[in-house]
mmCIF file of C-alpha atoms in Angstrom:
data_model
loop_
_atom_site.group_PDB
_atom_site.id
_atom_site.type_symbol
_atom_site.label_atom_id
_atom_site.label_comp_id
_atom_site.label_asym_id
_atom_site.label_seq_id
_atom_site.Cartn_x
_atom_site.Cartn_y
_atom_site.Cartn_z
ATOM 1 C CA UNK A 30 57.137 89.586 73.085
ATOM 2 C CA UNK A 31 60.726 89.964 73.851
ATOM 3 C CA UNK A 32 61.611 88.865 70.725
ATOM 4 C CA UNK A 33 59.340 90.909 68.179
ATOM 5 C CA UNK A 34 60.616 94.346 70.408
ATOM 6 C CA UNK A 35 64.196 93.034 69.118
ATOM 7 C CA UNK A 36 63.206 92.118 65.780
ATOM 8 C CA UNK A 37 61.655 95.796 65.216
ATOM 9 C CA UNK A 38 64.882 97.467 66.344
ATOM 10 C CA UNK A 39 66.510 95.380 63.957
ATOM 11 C CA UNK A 40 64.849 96.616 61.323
ATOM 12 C CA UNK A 41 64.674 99.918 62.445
ATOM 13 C CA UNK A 42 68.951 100.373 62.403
ATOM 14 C CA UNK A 43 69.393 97.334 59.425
ATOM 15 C CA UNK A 44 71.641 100.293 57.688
ATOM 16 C CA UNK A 45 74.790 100.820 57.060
ATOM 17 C CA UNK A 46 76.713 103.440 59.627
ATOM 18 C CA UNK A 47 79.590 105.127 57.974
ATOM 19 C CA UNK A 48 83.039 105.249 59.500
ATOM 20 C CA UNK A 49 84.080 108.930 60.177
ATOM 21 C CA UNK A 50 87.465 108.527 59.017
ATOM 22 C CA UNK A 51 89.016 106.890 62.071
ATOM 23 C CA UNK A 52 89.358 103.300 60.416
ATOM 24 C CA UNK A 53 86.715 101.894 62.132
ATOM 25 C CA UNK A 54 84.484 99.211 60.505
ATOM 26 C CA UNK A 55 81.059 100.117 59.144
ATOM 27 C CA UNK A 56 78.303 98.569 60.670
ATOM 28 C CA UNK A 57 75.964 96.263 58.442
ATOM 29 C CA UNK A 58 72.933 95.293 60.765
ATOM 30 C CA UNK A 59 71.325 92.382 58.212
ATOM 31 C CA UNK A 60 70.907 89.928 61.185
ATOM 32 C CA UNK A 61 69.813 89.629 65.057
ATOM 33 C CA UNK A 62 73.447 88.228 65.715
ATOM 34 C CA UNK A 63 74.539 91.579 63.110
ATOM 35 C CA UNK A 64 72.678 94.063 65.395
ATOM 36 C CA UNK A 65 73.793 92.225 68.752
ATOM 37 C CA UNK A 66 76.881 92.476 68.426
ATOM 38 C CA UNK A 67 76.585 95.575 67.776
ATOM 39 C CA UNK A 68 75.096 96.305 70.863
ATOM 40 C CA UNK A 69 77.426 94.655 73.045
ATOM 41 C CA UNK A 70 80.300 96.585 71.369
ATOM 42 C CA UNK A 71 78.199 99.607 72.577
ATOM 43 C CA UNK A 72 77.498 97.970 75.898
ATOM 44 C CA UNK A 73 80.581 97.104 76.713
ATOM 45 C CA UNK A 74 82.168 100.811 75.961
ATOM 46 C CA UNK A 75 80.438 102.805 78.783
ATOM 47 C CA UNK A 76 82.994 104.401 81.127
ATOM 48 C CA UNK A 77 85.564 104.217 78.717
ATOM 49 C CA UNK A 78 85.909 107.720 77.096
ATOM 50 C CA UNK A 79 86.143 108.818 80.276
ATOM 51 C CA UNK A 80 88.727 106.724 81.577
ATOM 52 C CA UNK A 81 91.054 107.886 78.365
ATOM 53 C CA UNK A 82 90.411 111.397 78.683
ATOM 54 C CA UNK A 83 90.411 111.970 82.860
ATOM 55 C CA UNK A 84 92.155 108.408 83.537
ATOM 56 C CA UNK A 85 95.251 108.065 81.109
ATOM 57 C CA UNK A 86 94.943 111.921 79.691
ATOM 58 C CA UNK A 87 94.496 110.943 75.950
ATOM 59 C CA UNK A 88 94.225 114.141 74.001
ATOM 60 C CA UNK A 89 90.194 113.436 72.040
ATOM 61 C CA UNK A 90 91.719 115.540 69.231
ATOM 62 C CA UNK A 91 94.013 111.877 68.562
ATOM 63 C CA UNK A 92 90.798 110.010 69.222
ATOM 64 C CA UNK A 93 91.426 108.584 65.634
ATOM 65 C CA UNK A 94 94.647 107.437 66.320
ATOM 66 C CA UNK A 95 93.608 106.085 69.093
ATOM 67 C CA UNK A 96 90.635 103.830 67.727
ATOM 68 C CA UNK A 97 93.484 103.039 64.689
ATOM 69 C CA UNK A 98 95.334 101.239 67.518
ATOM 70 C CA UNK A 99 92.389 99.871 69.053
ATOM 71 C CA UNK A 100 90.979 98.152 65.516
ATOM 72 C CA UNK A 101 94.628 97.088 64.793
ATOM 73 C CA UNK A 102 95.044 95.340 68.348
ATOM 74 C CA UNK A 103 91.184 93.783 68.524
ATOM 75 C CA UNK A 104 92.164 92.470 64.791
ATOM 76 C CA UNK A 105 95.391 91.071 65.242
ATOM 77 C CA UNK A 106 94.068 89.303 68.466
ATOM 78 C CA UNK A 107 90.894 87.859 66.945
ATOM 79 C CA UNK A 108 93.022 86.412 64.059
ATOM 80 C CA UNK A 109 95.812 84.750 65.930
ATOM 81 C CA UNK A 110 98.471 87.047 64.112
ATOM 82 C CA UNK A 111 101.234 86.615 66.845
ATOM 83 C CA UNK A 112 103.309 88.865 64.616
ATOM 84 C CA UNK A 113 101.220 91.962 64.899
ATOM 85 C CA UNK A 114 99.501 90.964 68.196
ATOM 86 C CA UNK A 115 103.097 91.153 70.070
ATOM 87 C CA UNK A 116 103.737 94.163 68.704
ATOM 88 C CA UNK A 117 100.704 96.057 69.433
ATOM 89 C CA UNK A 118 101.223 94.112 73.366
ATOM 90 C CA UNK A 119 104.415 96.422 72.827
ATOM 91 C CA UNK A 120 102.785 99.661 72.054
ATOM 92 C CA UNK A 121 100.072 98.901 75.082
ATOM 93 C CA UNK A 122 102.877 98.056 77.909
ATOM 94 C CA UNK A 123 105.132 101.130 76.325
ATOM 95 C CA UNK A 124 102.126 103.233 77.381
ATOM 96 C CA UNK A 125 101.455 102.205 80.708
ATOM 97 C CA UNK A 126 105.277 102.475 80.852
ATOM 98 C CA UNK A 127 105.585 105.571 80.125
ATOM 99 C CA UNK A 128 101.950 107.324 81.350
ATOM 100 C CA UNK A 129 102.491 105.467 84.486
ATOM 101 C CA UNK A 130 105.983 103.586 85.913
ATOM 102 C CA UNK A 131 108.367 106.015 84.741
ATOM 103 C CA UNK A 132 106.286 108.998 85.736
ATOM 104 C CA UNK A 133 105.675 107.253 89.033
ATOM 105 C CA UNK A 134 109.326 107.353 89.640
ATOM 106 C CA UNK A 135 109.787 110.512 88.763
ATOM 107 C CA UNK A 136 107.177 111.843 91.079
ATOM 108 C CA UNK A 137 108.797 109.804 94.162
ATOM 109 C CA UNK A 138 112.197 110.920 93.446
ATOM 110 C CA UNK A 139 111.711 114.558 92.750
ATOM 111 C CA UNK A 140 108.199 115.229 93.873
ATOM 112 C CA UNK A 141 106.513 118.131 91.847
ATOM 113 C CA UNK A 142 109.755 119.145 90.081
ATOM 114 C CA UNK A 143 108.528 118.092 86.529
ATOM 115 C CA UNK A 144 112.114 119.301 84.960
ATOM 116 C CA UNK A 145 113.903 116.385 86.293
ATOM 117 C CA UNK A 146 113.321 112.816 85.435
ATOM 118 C CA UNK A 147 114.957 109.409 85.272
ATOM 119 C CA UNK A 148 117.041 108.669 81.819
ATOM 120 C CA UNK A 149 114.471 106.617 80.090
ATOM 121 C CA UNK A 150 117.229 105.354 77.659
ATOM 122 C CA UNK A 151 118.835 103.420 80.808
ATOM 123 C CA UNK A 152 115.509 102.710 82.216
ATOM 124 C CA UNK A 153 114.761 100.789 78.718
ATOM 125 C CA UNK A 154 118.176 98.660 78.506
ATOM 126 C CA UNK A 155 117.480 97.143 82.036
ATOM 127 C CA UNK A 156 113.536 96.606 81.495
ATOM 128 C CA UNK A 157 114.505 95.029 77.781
ATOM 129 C CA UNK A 158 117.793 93.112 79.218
ATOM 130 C CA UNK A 159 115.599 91.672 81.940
ATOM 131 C CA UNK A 160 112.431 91.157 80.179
ATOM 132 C CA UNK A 161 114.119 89.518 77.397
ATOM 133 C CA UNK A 162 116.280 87.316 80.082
ATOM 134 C CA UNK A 163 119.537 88.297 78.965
ATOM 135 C CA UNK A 164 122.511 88.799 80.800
ATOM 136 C CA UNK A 165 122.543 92.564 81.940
ATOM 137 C CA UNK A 166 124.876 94.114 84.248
ATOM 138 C CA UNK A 167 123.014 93.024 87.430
ATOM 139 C CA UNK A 168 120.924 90.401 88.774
ATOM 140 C CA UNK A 169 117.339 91.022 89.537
ATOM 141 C CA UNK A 170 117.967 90.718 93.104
ATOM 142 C CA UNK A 171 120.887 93.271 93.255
ATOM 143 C CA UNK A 172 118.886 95.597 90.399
ATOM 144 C CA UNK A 173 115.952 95.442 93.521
ATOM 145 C CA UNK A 174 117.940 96.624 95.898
ATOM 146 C CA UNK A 175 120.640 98.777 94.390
ATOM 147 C CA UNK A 176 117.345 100.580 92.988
ATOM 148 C CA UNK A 177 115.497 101.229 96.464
ATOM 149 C CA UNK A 178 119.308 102.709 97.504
ATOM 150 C CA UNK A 179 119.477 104.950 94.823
ATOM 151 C CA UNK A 180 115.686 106.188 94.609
ATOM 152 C CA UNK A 181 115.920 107.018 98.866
ATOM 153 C CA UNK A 182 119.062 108.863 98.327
ATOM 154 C CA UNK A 183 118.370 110.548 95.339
ATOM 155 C CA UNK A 184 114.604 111.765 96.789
ATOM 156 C CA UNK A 185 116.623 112.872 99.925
ATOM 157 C CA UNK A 186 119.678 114.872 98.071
ATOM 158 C CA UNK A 187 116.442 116.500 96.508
ATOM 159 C CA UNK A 188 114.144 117.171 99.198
ATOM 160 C CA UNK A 189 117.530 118.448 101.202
ATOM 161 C CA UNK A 190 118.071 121.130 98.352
ATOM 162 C CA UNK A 191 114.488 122.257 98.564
ATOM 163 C CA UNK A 192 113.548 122.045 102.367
ATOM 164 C CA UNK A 193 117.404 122.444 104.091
ATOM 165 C CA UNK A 194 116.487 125.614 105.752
ATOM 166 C CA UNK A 195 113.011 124.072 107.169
ATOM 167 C CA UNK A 196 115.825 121.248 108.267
ATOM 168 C CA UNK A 197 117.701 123.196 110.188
ATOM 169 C CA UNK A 198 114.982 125.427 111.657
ATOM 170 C CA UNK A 199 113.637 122.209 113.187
ATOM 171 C CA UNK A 200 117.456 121.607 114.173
ATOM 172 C CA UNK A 201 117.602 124.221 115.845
ATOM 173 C CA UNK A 202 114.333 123.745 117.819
ATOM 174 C CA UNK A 203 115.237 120.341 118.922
ATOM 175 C CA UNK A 204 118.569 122.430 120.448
ATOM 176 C CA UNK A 205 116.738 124.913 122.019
ATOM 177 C CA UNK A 206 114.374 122.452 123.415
ATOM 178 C CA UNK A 207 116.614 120.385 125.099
ATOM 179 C CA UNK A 208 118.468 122.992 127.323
ATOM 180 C CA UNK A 209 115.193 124.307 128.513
ATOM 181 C CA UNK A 210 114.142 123.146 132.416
ATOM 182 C CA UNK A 211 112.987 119.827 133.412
ATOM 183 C CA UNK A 212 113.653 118.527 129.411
ATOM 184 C CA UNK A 213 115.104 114.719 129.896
ATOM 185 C CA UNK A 214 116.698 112.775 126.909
ATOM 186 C CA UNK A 215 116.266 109.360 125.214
ATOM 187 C CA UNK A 216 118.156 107.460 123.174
ATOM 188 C CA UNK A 217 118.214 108.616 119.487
ATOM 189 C CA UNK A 218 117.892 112.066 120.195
ATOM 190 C CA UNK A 219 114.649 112.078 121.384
ATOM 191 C CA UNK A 220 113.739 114.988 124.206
ATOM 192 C CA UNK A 221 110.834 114.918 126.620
ATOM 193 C CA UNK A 222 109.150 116.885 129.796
ATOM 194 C CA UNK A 223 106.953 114.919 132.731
ATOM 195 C CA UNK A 224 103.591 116.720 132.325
ATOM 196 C CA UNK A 225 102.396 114.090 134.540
ATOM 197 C CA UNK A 226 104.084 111.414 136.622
ATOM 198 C CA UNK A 227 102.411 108.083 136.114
ATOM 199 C CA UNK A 228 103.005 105.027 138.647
ATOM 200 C CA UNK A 229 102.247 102.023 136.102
ATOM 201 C CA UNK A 230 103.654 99.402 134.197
ATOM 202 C CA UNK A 231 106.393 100.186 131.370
ATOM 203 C CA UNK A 232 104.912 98.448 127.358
ATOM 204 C CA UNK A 233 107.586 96.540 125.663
ATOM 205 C CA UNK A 234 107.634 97.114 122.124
ATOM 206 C CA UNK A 235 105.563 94.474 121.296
ATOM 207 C CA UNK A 236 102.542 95.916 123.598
ATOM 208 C CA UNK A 237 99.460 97.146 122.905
ATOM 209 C CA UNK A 238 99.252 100.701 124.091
ATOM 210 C CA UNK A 239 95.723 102.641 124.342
ATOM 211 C CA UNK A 240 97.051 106.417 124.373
ATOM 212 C CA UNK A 241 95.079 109.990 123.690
ATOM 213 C CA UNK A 242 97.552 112.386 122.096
ATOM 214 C CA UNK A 243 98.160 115.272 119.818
ATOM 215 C CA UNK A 244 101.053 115.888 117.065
ATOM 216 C CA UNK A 245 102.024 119.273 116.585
ATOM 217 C CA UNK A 246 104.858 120.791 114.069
ATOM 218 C CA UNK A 247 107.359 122.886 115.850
ATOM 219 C CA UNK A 248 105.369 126.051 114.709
ATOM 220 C CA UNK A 249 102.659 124.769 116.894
ATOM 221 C CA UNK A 250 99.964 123.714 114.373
ATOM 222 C CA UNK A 251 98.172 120.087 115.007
ATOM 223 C CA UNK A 252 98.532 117.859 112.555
ATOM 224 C CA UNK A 253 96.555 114.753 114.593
ATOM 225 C CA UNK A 254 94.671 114.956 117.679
ATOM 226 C CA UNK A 255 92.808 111.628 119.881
ATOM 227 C CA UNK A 256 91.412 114.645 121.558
ATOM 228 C CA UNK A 257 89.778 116.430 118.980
ATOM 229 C CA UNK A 258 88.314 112.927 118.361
ATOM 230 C CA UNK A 259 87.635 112.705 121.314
ATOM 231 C CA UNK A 260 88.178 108.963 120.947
ATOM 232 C CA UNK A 261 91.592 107.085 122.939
ATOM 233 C CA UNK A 262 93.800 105.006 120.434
ATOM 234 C CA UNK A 263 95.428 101.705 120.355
ATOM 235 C CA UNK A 264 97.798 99.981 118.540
ATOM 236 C CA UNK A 265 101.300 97.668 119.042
ATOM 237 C CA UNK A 266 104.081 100.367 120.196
ATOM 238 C CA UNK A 267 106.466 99.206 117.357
ATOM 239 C CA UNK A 268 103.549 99.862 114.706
ATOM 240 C CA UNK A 269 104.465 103.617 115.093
ATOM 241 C CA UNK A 270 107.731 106.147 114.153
ATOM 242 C CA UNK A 271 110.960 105.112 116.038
ATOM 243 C CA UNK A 272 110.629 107.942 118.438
ATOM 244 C CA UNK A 273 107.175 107.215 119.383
ATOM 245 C CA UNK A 274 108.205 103.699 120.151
ATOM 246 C CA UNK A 275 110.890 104.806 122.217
ATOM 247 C CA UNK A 276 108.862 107.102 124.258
ATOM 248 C CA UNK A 277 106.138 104.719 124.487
ATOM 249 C CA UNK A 278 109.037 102.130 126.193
ATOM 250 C CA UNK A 279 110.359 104.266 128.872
ATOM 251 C CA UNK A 280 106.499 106.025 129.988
ATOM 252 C CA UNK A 281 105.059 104.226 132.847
ATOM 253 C CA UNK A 282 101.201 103.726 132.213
ATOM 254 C CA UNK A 283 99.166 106.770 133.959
ATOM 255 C CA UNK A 284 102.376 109.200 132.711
ATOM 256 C CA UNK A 285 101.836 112.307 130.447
ATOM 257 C CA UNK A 286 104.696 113.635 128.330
ATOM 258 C CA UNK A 287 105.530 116.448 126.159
ATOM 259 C CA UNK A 288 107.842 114.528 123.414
ATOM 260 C CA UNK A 289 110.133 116.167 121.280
ATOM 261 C CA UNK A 290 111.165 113.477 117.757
ATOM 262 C CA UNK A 291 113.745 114.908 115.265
ATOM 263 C CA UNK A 292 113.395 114.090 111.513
ATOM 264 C CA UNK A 293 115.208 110.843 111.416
ATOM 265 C CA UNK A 294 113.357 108.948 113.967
ATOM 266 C CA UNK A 295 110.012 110.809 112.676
ATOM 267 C CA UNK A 296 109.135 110.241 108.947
ATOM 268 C CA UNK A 297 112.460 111.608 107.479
ATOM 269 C CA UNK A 298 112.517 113.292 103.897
ATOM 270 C CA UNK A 299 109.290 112.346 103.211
ATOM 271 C CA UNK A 300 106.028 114.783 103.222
ATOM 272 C CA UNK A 301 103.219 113.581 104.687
ATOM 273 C CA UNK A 302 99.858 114.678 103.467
ATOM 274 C CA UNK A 303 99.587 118.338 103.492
ATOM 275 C CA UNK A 304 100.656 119.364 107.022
ATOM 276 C CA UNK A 305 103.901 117.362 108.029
ATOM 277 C CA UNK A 306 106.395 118.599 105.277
ATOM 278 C CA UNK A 307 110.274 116.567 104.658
ATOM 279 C CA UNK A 308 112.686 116.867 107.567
ATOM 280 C CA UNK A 309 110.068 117.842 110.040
ATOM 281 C CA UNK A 310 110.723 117.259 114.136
ATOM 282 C CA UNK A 311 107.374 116.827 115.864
ATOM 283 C CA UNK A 312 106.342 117.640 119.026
ATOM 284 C CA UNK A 313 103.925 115.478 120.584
ATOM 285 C CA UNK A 314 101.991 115.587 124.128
ATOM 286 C CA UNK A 315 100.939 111.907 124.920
ATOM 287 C CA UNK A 316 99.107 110.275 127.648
ATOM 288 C CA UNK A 317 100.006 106.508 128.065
ATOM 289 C CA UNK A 318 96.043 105.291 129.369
ATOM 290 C CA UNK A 319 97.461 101.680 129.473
ATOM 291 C CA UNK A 320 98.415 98.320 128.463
ATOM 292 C CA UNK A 321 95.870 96.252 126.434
ATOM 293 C CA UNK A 322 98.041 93.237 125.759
#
């Protein structure tokens, strides 16, 4: 039965389809094996019109050019033409270069400014030097980490020229923090007030803490709250910013604490999500339940 239902649609599309001027093959359905591959070429296409247009942004007024490249690449592949087939690997890596790497870069180094961007010229002599294994002016190791360097302190220089005067109000908060009554200090610059006096054991670094607690930026708006949760949390006290993990190892279990963390030993120049922008202090209240492990 299966096989008469196929046999019908056979006969029903054995025509030949015109291309539409985008140098695409016809299709000539004279077989079952004509008209099946046919349909797995049609199977095998679902999801991707939308993945150029919303996933790599292709334009669908190129849509010709783009099933030029595709026929080209498909071709050269199926025929073993190493010639054309490395090239058109070219074009295809070039893209995601471009569409995605460099812009990538771009967006961690100088966030949503879109008028600055890394010299591609440069960024193409080291990718070619190394790809092709020739001697560039580095080694890969000290290309790795000159390039991590470079990328934190260009994104900082940046962030610094667009948030400085967020990055000194919190400055100046951390100042006027500290000479108010009953504030202690820890090392790092970290400031803090006993809400609460607890008795217990101190974590080492290495502990598991279970804690309830809420973040706050110094205009008072939560970013994070157990409470809200209404749900205690655990985790190792290093696993957290420097400042928490400093707090965490001089709180006796059963304490409460206002803390007061400055930028650096918080999450620095970077933004984090929506709420906790570059150079932000943090002012925490947190409740040290006790020591899992």
């Amino acid at each position: 039965m299966r096989k008469l239902i196929f046999a019908a649609s056979t006969a029903v599309v054995a025509a030949t389809f015109m291309a539409c001027g985008n140098g695409t093959p016809s299709a000539n359905l004279k077989t079952d094996l004509d008209s099946a591959s046919y349909a797995f070429g049609m199977a095998q296409s679902q999801g991707l019109k939308d993945y150029l247009v919303n996933g790599v942004g292709i334009d669908t007024a190129y849509m010709d050019d783009f099933f030029k490249g595709l026929n080209e690449a498909v071709k050269a592949s199926s025929n073993q033409d190493k010639k054309k087939e490395a090239y058109l690997m070219g074009l295809q890596i070039g893209q995601a270069v471009g569409t995605r790497m460099i812009k990538g870069l771009n967006q961690q180094m100088f966030g949503e400014d879109s008028t600055k961007t890394i010299s591609v010229d440069n960024f193409m002599a080291g990718f070619v030097a190394a790809t092709a294994g020739n001697k560039g002016l580095m080694t890969i190791e000290q290309a790795s980490e000159l390039s991590q360097t470079l990328m934190k302190k260009i994104h900082d220089q940046n962030m610094e020229k667009e948030f400085g005067e967020y990055k000194k109000n919190c400055e100046k908060y951390i100042a006027d923090y500290a000479k108010k009554e009953g504030v202690k200090s820890l090392p790092g610059g970290i400031y803090y007030k006993v809400l609460k006096e607890g008795k217990g054991a101190l974590p080492t670094d290495s502990s598991v803490v279970k804690v309830n607690y809420e973040g706050k930026t110094i205009d008072g708006k939560v970013f994070d709250s157990s409470y809200e949760r209404k749900q205690p949390a655990s985790f190792p006290a290093n696993r957290v910013i420097p400042g928490w993990t400093t707090a965490l190892t001089h709180m006796p279990v059963g304490s409460t604490w206002e803390v007061v963390i400055p930028q650096d030993k918080a999450y620095g120049a970077q933004q984090q999500g929506d709420k906790i922008k570059p150079f932000s202090a943090l002012v925490f209240k947190i409740e040290l339940l006790g020591i899992e492990k």
